[in-house]
Backbone as JSON Lines, residues from 0, in Angstrom:
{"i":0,"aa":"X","n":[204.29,116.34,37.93],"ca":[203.72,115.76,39.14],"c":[203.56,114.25,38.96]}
{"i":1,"aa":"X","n":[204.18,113.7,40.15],"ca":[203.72,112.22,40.22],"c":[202.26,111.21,40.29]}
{"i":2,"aa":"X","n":[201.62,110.44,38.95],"ca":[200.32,110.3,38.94],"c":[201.13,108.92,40.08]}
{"i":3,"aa":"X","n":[200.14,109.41,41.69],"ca":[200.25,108.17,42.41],"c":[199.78,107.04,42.36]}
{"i":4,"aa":"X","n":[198.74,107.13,41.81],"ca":[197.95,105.86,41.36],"c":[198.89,104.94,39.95]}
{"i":5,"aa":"X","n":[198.81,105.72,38.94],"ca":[200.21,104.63,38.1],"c":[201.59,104.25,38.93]}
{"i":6,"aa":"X","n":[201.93,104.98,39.68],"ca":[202.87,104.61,40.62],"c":[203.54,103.28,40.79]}
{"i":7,"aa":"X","n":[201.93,102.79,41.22],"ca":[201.48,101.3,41.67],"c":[201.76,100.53,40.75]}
{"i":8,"aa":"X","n":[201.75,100.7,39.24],"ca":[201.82,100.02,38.47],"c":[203.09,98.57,38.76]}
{"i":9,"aa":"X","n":[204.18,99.04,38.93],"ca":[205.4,97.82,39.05],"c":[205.1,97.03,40.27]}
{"i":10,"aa":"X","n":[203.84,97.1,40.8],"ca":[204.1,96.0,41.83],"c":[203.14,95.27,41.46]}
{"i":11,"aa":"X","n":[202.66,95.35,40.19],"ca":[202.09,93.8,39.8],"c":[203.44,92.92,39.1]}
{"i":12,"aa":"X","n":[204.69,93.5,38.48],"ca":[205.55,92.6,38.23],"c":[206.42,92.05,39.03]}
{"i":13,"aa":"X","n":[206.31,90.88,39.41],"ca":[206.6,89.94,40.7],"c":[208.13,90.03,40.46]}
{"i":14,"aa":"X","n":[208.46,90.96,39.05],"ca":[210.4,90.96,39.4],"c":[210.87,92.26,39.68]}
{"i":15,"aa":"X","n":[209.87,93.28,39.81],"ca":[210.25,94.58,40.26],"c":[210.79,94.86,41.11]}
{"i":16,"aa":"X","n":[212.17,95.86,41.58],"ca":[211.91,96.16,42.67],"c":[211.19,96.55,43.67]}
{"i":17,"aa":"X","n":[210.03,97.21,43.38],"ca":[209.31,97.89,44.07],"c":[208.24,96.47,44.99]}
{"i":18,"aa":"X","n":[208.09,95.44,44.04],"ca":[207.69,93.94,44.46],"c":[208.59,93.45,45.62]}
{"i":19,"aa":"X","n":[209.8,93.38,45.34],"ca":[211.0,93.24,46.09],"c":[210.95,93.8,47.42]}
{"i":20,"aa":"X","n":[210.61,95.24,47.34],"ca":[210.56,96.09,48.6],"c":[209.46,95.22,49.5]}
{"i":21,"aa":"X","n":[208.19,95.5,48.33],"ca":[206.55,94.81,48.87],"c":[207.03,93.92,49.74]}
{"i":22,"aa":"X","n":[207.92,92.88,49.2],"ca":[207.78,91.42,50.21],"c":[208.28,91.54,51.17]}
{"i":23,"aa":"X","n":[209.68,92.23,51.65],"ca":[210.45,92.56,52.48],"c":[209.59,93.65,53.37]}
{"i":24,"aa":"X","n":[208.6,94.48,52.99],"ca":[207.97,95.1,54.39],"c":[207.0,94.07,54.31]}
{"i":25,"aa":"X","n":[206.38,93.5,53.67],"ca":[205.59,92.53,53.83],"c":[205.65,91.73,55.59]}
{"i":26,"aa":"X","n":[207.14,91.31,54.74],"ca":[207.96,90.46,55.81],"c":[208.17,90.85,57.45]}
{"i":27,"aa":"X","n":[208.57,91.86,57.63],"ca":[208.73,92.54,58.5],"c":[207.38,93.01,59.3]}
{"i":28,"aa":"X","n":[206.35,93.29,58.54],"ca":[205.22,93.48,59.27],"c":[204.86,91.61,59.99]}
{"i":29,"aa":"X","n":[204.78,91.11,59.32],"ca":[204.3,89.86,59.76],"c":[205.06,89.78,61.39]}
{"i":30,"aa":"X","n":[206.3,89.54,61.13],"ca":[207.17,89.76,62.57],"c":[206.73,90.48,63.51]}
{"i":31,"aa":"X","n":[206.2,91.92,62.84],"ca":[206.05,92.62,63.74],"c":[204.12,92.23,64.63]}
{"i":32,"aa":"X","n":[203.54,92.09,63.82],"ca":[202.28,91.21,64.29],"c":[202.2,90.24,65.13]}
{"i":33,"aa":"X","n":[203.65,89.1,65.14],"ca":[203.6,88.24,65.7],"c":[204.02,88.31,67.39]}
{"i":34,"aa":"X","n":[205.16,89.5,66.99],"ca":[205.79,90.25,68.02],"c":[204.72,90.85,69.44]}
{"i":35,"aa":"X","n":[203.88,91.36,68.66],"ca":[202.75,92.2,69.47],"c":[202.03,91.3,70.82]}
{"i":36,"aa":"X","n":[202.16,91.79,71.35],"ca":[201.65,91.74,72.7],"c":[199.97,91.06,72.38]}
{"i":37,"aa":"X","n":[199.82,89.59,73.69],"ca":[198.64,89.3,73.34],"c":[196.96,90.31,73.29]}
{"i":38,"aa":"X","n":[195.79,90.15,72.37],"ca":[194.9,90.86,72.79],"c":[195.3,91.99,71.57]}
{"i":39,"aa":"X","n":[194.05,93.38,72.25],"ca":[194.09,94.01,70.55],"c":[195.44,94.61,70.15]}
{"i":40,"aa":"X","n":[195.22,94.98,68.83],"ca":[196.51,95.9,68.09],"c":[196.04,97.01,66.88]}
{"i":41,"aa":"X","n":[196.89,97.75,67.85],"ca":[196.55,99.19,66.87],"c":[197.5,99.08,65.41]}
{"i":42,"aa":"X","n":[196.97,99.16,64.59],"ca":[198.31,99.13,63.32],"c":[197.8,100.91,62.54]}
{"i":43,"aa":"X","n":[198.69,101.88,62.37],"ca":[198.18,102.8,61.26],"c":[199.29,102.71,60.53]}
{"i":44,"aa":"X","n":[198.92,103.09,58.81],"ca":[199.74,102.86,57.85],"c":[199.38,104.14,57.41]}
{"i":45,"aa":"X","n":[200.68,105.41,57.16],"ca":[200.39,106.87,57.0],"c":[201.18,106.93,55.12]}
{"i":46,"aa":"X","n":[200.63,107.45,54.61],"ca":[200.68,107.77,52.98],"c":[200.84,106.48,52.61]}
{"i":47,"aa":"X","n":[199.64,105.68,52.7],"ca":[199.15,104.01,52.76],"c":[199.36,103.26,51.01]}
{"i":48,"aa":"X","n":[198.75,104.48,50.47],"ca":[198.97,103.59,49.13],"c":[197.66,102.86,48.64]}
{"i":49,"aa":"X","n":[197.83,101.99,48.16],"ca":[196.68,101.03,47.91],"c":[196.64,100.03,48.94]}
{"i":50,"aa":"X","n":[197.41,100.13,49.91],"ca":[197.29,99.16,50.88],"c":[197.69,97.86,50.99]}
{"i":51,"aa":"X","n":[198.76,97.35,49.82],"ca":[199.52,96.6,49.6],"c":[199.49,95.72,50.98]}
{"i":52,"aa":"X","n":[201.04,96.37,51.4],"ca":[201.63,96.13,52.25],"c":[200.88,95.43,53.42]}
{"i":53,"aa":"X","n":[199.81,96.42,53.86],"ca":[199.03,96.14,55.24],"c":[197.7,95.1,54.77]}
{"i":54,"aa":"X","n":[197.13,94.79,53.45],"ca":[196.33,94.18,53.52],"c":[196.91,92.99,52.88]}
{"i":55,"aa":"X","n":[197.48,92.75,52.07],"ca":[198.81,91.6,51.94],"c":[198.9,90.55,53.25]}
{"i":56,"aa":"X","n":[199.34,90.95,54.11],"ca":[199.52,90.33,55.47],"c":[198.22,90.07,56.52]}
{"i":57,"aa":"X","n":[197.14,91.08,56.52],"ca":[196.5,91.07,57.28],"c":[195.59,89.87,56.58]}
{"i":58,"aa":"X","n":[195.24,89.67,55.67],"ca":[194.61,88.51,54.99],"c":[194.71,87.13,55.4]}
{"i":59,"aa":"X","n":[196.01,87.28,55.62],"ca":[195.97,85.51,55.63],"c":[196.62,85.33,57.3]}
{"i":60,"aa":"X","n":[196.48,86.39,58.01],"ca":[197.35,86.39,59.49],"c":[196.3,85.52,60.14]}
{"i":61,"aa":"X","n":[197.06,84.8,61.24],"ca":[195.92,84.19,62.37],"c":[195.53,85.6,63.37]}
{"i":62,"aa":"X","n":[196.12,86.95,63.22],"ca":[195.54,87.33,64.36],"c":[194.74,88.56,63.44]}
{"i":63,"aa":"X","n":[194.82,88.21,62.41],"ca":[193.63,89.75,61.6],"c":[191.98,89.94,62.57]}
{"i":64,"aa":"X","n":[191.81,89.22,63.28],"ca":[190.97,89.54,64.12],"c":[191.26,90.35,65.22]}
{"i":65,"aa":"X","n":[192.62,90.56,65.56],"ca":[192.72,91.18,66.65],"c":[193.14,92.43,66.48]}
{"i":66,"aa":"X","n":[193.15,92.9,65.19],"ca":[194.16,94.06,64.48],"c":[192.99,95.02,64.09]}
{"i":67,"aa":"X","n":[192.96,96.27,64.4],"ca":[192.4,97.31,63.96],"c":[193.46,98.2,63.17]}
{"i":68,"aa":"X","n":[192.73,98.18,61.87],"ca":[194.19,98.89,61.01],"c":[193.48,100.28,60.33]}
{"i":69,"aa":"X","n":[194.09,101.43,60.58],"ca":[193.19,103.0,60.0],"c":[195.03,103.09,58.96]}
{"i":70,"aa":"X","n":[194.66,103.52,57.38],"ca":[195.45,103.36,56.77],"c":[195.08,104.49,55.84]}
{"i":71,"aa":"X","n":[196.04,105.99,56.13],"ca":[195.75,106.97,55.64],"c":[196.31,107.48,53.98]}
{"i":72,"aa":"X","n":[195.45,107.63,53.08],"ca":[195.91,107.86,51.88],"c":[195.68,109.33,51.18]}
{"i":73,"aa":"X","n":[196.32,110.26,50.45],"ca":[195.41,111.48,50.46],"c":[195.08,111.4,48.79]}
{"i":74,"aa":"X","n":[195.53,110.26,48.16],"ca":[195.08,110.21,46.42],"c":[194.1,109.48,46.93]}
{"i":75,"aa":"X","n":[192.58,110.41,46.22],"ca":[191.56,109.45,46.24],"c":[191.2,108.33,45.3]}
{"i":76,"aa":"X","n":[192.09,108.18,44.48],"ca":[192.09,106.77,43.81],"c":[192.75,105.36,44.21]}
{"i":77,"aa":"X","n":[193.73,105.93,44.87],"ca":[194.44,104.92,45.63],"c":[193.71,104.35,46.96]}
{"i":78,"aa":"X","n":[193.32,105.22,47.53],"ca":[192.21,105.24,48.46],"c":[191.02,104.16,48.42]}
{"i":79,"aa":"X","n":[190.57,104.68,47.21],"ca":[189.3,103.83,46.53],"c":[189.79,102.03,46.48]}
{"i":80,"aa":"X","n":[190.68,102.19,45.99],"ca":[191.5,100.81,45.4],"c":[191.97,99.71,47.15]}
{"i":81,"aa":"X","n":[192.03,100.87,48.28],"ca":[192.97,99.95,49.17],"c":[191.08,99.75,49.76]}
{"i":82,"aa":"X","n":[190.34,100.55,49.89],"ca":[188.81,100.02,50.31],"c":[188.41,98.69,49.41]}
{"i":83,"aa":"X","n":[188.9,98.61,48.79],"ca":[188.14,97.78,47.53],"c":[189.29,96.59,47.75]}
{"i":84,"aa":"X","n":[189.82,96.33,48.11],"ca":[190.86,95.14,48.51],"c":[190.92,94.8,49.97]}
{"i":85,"aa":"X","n":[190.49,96.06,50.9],"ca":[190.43,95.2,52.09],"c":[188.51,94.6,52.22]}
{"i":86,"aa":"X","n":[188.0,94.75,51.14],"ca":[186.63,94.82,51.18],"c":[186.79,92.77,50.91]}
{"i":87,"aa":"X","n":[187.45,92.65,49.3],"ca":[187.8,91.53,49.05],"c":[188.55,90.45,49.84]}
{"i":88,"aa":"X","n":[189.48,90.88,50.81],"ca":[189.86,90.31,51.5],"c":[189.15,90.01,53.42]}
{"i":89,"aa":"X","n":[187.96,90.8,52.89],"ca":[186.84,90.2,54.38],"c":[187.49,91.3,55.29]}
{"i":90,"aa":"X","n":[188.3,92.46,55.29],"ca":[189.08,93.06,56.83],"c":[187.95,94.05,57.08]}
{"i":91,"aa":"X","n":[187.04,93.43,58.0],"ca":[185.81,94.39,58.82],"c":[186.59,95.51,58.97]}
{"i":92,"aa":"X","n":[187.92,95.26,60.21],"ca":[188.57,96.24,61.26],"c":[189.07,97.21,60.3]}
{"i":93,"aa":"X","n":[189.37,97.0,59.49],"ca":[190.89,97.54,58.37],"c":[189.95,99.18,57.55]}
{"i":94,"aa":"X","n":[190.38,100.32,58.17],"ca":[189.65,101.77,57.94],"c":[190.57,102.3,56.82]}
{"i":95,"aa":"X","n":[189.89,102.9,55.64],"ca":[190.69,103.66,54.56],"c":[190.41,104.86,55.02]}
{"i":96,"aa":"X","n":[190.99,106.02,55.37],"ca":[190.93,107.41,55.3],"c":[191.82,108.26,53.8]}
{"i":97,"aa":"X","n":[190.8,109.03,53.34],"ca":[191.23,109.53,52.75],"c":[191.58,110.98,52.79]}
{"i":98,"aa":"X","n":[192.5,111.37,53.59],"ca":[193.16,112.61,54.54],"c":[194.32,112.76,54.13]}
{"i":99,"aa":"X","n":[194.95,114.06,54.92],"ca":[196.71,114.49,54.87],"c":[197.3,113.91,55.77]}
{"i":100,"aa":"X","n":[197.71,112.53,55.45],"ca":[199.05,111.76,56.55],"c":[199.81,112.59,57.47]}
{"i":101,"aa":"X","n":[200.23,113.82,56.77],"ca":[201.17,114.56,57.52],"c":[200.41,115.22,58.64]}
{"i":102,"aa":"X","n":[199.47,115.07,58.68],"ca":[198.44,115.84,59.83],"c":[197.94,114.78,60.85]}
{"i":103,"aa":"X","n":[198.49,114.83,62.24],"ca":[198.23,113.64,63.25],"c":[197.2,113.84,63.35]}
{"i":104,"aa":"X","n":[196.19,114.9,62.98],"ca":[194.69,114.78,63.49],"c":[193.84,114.02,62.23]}
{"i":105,"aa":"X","n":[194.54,113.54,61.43],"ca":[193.87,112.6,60.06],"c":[193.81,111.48,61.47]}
{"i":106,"aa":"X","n":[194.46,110.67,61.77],"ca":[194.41,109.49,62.63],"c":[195.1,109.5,64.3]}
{"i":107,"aa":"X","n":[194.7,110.53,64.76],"ca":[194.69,110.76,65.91],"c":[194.04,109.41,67.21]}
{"i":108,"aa":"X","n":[192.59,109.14,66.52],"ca":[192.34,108.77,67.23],"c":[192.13,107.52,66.87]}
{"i":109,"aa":"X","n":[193.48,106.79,66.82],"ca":[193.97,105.51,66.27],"c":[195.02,105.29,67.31]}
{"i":110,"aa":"X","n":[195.29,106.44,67.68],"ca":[196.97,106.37,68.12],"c":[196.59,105.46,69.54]}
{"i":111,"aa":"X","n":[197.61,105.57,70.93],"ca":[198.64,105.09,70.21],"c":[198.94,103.8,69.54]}
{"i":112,"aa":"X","n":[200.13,103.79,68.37],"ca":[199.9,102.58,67.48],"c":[200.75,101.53,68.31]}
{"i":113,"aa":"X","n":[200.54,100.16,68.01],"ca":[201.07,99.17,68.03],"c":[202.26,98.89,67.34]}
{"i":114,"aa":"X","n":[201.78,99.06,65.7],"ca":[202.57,98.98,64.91],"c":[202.05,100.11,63.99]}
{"i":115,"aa":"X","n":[203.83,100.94,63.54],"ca":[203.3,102.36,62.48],"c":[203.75,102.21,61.8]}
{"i":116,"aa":"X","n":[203.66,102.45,60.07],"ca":[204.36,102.36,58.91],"c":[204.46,103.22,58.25]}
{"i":117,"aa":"X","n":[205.73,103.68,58.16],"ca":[206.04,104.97,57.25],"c":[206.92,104.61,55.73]}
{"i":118,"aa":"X","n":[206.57,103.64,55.64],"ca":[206.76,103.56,54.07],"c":[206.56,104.14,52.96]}
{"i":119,"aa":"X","n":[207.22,104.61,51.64],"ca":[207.14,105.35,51.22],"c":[207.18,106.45,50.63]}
{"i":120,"aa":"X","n":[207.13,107.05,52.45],"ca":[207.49,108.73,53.01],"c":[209.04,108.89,52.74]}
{"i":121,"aa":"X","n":[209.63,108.4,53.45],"ca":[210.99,108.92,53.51],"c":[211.73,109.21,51.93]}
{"i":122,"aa":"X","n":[211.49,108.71,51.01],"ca":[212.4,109.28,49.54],"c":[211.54,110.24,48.81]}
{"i":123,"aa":"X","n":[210.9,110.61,50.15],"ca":[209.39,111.95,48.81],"c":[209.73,113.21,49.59]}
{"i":124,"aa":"X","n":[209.89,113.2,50.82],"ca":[209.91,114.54,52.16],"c":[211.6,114.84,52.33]}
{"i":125,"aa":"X","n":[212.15,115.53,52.45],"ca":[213.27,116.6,52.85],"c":[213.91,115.92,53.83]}
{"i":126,"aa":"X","n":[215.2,115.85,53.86],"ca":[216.19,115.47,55.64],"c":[215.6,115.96,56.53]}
{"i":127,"aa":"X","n":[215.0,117.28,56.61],"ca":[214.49,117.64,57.58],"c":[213.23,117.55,58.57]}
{"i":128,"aa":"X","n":[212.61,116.98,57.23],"ca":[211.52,116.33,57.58],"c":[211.1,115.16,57.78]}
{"i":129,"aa":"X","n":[212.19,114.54,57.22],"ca":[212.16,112.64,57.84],"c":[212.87,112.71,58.98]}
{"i":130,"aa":"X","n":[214.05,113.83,59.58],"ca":[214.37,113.83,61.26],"c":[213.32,114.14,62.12]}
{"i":131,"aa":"X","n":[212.41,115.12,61.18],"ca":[211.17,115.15,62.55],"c":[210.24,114.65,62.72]}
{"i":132,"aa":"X","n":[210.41,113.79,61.38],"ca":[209.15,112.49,61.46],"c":[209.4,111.54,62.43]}
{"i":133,"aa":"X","n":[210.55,111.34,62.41],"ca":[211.7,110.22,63.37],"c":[211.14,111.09,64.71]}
{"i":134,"aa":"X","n":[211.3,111.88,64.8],"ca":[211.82,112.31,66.09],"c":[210.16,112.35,67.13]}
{"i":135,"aa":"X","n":[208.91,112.8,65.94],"ca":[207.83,113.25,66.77],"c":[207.22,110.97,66.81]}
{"i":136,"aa":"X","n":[207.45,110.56,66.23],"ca":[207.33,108.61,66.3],"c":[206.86,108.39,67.63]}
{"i":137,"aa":"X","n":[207.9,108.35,68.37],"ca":[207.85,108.02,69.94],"c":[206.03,108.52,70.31]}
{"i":138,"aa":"X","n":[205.54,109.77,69.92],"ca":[204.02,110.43,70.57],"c":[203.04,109.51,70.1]}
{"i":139,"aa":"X","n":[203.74,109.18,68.73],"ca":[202.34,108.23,68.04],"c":[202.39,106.87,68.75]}
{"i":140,"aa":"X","n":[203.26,106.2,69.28],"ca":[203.81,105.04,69.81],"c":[202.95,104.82,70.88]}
{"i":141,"aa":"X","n":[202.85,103.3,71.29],"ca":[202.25,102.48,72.48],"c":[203.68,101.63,72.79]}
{"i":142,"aa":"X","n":[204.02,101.84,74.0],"ca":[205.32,100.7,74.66],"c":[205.62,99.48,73.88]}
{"i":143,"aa":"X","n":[206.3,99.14,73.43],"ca":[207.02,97.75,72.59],"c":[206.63,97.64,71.06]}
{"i":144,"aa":"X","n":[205.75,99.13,70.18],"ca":[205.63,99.23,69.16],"c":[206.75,99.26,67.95]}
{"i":145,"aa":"X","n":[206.17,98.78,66.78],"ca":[207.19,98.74,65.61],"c":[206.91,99.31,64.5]}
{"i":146,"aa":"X","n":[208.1,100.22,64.56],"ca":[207.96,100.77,63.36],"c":[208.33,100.12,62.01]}
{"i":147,"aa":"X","n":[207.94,100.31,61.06],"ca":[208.37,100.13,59.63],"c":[208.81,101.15,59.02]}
{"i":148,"aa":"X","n":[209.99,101.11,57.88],"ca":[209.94,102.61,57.18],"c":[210.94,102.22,55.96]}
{"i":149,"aa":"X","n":[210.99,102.67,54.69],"ca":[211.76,102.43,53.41],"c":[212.43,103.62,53.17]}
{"i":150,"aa":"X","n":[213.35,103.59,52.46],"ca":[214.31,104.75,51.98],"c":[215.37,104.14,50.62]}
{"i":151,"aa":"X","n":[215.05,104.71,49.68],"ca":[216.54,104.6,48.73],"c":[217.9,105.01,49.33]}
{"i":152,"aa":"X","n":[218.7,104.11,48.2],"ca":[219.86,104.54,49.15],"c":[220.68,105.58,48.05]}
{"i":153,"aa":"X","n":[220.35,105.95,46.71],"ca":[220.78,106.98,45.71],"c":[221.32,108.01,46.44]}
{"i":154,"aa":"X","n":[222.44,107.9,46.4],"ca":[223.3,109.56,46.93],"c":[222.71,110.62,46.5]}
{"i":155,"aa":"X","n":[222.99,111.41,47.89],"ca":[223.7,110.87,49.1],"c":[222.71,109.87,49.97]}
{"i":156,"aa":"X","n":[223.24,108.64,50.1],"ca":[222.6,107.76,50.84],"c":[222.75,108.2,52.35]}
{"i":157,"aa":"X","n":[221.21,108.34,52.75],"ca":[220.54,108.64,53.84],"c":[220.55,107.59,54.95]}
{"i":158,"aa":"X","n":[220.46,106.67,54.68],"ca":[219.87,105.66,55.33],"c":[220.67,105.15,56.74]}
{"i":159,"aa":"X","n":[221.88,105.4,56.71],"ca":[222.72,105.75,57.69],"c":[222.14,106.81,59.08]}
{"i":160,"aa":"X","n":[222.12,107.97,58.44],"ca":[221.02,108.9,59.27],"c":[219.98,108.03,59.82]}
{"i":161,"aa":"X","n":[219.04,107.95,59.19],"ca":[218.01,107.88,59.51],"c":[217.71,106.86,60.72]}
{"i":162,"aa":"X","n":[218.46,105.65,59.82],"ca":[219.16,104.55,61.53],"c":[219.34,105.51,62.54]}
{"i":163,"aa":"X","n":[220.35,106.5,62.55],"ca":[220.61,106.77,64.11],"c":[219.63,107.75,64.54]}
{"i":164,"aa":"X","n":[218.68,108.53,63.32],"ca":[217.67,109.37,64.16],"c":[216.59,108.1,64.99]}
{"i":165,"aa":"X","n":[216.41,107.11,64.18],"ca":[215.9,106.33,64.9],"c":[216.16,106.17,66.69]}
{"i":166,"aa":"X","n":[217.33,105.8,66.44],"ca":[217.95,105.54,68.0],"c":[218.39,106.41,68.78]}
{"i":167,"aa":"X","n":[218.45,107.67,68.05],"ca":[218.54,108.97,68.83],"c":[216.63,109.62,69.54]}
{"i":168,"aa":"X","n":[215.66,108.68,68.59],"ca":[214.4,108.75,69.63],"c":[214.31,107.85,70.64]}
{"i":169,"aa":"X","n":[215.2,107.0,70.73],"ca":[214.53,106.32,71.89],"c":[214.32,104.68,71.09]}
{"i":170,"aa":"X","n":[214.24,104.57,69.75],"ca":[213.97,102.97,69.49],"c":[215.13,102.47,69.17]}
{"i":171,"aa":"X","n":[215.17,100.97,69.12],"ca":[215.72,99.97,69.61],"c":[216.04,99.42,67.98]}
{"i":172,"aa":"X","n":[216.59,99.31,66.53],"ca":[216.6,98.9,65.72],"c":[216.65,97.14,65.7]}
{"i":173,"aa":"X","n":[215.37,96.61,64.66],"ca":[214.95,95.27,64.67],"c":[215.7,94.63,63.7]}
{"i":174,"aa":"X","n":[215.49,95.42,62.44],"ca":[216.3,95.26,61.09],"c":[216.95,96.1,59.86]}
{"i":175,"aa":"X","n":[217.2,95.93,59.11],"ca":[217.65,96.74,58.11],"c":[218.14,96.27,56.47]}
{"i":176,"aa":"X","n":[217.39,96.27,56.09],"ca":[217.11,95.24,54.74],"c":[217.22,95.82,53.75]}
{"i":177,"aa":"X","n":[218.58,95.73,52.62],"ca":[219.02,96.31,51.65],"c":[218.02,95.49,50.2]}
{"i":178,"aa":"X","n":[217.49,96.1,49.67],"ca":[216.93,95.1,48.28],"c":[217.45,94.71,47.38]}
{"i":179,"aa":"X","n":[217.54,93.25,47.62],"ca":[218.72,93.07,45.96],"c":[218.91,93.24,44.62]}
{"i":180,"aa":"X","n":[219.57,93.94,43.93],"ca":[219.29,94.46,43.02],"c":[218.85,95.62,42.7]}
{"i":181,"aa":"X","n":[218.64,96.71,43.66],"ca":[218.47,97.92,43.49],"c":[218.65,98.92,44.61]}
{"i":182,"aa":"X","n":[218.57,99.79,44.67],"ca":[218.81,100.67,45.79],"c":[218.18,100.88,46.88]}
{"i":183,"aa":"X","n":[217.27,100.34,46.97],"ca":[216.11,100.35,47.68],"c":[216.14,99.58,49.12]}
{"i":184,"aa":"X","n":[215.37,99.76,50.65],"ca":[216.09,99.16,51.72],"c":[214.54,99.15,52.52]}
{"i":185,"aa":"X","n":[214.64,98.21,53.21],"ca":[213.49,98.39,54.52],"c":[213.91,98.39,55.66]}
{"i":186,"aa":"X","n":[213.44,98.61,56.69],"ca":[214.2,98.82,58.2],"c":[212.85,98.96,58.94]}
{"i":187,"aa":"X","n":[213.07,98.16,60.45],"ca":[212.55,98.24,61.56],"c":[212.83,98.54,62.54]}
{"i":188,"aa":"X","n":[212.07,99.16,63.75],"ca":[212.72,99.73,64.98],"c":[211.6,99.18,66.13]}
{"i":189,"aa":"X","n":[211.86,99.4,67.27],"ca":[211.08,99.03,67.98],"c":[211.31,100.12,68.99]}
{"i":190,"aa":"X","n":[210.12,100.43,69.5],"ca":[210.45,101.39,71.27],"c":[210.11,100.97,72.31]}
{"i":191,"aa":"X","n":[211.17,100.4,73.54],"ca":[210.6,99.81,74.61],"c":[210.08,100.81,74.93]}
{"i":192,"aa":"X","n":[209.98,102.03,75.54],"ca":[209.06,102.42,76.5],"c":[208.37,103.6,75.62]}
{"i":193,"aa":"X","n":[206.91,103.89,76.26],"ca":[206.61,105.19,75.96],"c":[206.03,106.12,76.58]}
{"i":194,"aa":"X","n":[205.59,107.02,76.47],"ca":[204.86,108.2,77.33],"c":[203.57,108.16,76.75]}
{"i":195,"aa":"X","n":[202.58,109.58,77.36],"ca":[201.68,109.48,76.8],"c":[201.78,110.26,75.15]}
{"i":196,"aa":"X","n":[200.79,110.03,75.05],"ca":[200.63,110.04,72.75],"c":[200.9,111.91,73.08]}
{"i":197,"aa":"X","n":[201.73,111.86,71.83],"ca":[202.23,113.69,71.92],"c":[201.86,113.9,70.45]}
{"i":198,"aa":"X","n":[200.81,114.54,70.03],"ca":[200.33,115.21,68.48],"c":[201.43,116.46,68.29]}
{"i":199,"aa":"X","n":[202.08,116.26,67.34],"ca":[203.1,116.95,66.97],"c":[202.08,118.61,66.63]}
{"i":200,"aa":"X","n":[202.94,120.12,67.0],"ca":[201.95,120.95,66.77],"c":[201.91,121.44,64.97]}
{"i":201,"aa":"X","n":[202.3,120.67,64.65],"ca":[202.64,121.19,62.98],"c":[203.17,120.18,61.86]}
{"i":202,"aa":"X","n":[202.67,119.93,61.06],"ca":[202.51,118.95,60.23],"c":[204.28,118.24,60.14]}
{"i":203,"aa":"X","n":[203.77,116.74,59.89],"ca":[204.96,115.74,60.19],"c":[205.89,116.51,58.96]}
{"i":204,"aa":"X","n":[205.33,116.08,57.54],"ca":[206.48,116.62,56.64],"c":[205.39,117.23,55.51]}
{"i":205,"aa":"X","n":[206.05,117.59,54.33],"ca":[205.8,118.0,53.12],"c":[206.25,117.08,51.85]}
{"i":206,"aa":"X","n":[205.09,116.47,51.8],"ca":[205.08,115.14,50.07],"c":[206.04,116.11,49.09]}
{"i":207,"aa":"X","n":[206.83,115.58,48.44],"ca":[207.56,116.68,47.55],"c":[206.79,115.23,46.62]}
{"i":208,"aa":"X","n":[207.56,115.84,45.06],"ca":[207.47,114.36,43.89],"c":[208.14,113.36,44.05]}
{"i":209,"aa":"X","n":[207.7,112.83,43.31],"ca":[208.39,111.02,43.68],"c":[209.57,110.99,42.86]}
């Protein structure tokens, strides 16, 4: 079994890939913040981590005031660690839950998001379950929201798929960012329109090992 908390370990070395990845969703979130429609913003970050990614950016943003961020983790050490960094970094708004991501009723009532991040997820859960993660997106969604999401590309490289399940829901692809030097990729989507929030009736996917 994967200890998630050592996990974390390579993204204190600023030459890791996994650092590499960091900056590049880093990157992409910022865009996507800037992107957002004036006034508030929903952000949820689902199998969150230590919170890297989302408190990284939200720190030094001009609009971290306007951002309510619920950032679901189900290792309670990692958990502990992303409270304890958005604590240091002043984010009143910024909520650690320590719940099952795969369960829309962990952050239900967050939805719909602004901006959603599924980082992570996709090289731990099944084809089948990153198509229906893709596919149930759109319910969690608010009109002109952005998604985030990572995937290796180790054969059979997925990442092809997953682009078009994207656009086979309905979003609009922003980017698609290969990491240099390793296999590793980030990608954004966007959905112009949406409906109302649809809670999927049965859990998004199943965490396999890392």
């Amino acid at each position: 079994m994967t200890d998630w908390a050592d996990w974390h370990a390579p993204y204190d070395d600023p030459g890791s890939s996994l650092s590499a990845r960091l900056r590049e969703v880093q990157a992409l979130l910022r865009q996507a913040l800037d992107r957002a429609p004036a006034g508030p913003v929903r952000l949820v970050s689902l199998c969150a981590g230590q919170g890297r990614d989302v408190i990284g950016v939200l720190a030094g943003h001009p609009r971290r005031d306007e951002v309510s961020a619920v950032l679901v983790e189900y290792d309670p050490r990692n958990a502990q660690t992303a409270r304890e960094r958005a604590a240091q970094a002043g984010l009143a708004r910024l909520e650690v839950r320590q719940a099952d991501a795969a369960r829309a009723e962990s952050f239900a009532d967050a939805l719909p998001a602004d901006v959603l991040l599924l980082c992570g997820i996709f090289g731990n859960i099944s084809d089948r379950d990153i198509e229906q993660t893709i596919a149930a997106a759109p319910g969690l969604c608010a009109a002109g929201a952005t998604v985030l999401w990572t995937r290796h590309r180790r054969p059979p490289d997925l990442t092809s798929s997953i682009r078009r399940w994207f656009r086979a829901a309905g979003f609009e692809e922003l980017a698609y960012r290969p990491i240099d030097g390793s296999s590793l990729t980030a990608g954004a989507a966007r959905l112009p329109a949406a409906g109302p929030v649809r809670l999927p009736g049965q859990p998004l996917f199943a965490f396999g090992p890392g």
